[in-house]
């Protein structure tokens, strides 16, 4: 992209900040240019955020219907998947999948609950709570 073509669409997802992009100057050298956003990027970001919100709502509904444990809600809320939660906690992925089962999660030791709570930066009491259905 040429330096004069760097988008300046004042994206609301940037919250008034700017992003550094690299563009080609007229002399053929790369230079850093500040961008206030791009309409297409903003649209894609908003779609992703809306999808994450819907996944969180689904996790709340699944918890209240007994399909999953509170862990699923906290994973969605903190935007973690099984792989990233495994890396953050040190639990194997198969263990986390088991912990998503309500009966298994309800029998977890305080030590394991504390590991999850520390990962989410919440208390163990908060870890076991999920908001009411939206």
PDB file of N, CA and C in Angstrom, residues 9 52 60 84 104 113 123 127 129:
ATOM      1  N   UNK A   9     -10.196   6.206   8.371  1.00  0.00           N
ATOM      2  CA  UNK A   9     -11.655   6.182   8.476  1.00  0.00           C
ATOM      3  C   UNK A   9     -12.185   6.402   9.892  1.00  0.00           C
ATOM      4  N   UNK A  52     -18.470 -13.332  19.570  1.00  0.00           N
ATOM      5  CA  UNK A  52     -18.005 -13.676  20.920  1.00  0.00           C
ATOM      6  C   UNK A  52     -19.084 -13.413  21.964  1.00  0.00           C
ATOM      7  N   UNK A  60     -23.987 -19.218  28.809  1.00  0.00           N
ATOM      8  CA  UNK A  60     -24.857 -18.966  29.968  1.00  0.00           C
ATOM      9  C   UNK A  60     -26.097 -19.857  29.883  1.00  0.00           C
ATOM     10  N   UNK A  84      -5.733 -22.508  24.588  1.00  0.00           N
ATOM     11  CA  UNK A  84      -5.109 -21.408  25.335  1.00  0.00           C
ATOM     12  C   UNK A  84      -5.310 -21.575  26.843  1.00  0.00           C
ATOM     13  N   UNK A 104     -18.425 -33.328  36.681  1.00  0.00           N
ATOM     14  CA  UNK A 104     -16.978 -33.385  36.930  1.00  0.00           C
ATOM     15  C   UNK A 104     -16.485 -32.076  37.542  1.00  0.00           C
ATOM     16  N   UNK A 113      -9.581 -25.609  41.313  1.00  0.00           N
ATOM     17  CA  UNK A 113     -10.431 -24.426  41.188  1.00  0.00           C
ATOM     18  C   UNK A 113      -9.603 -23.144  41.335  1.00  0.00           C
ATOM     19  N   UNK A 123     -12.124 -14.909  41.999  1.00  0.00           N
ATOM     20  CA  UNK A 123     -12.112 -15.806  43.156  1.00  0.00           C
ATOM     21  C   UNK A 123     -12.732 -17.147  42.772  1.00  0.00           C
ATOM     22  N   UNK A 127     -15.827 -18.105  40.223  1.00  0.00           N
ATOM     23  CA  UNK A 127     -15.643 -19.130  39.198  1.00  0.00           C
ATOM     24  C   UNK A 127     -16.849 -20.063  39.118  1.00  0.00           C
ATOM     25  N   UNK A 129     -19.937 -19.229  39.776  1.00  0.00           N
ATOM     26  CA  UNK A 129     -21.184 -18.489  39.488  1.00  0.00           C
ATOM     27  C   UNK A 129     -21.243 -18.078  38.037  1.00  0.00           C
TER      28      UNK A 129
END
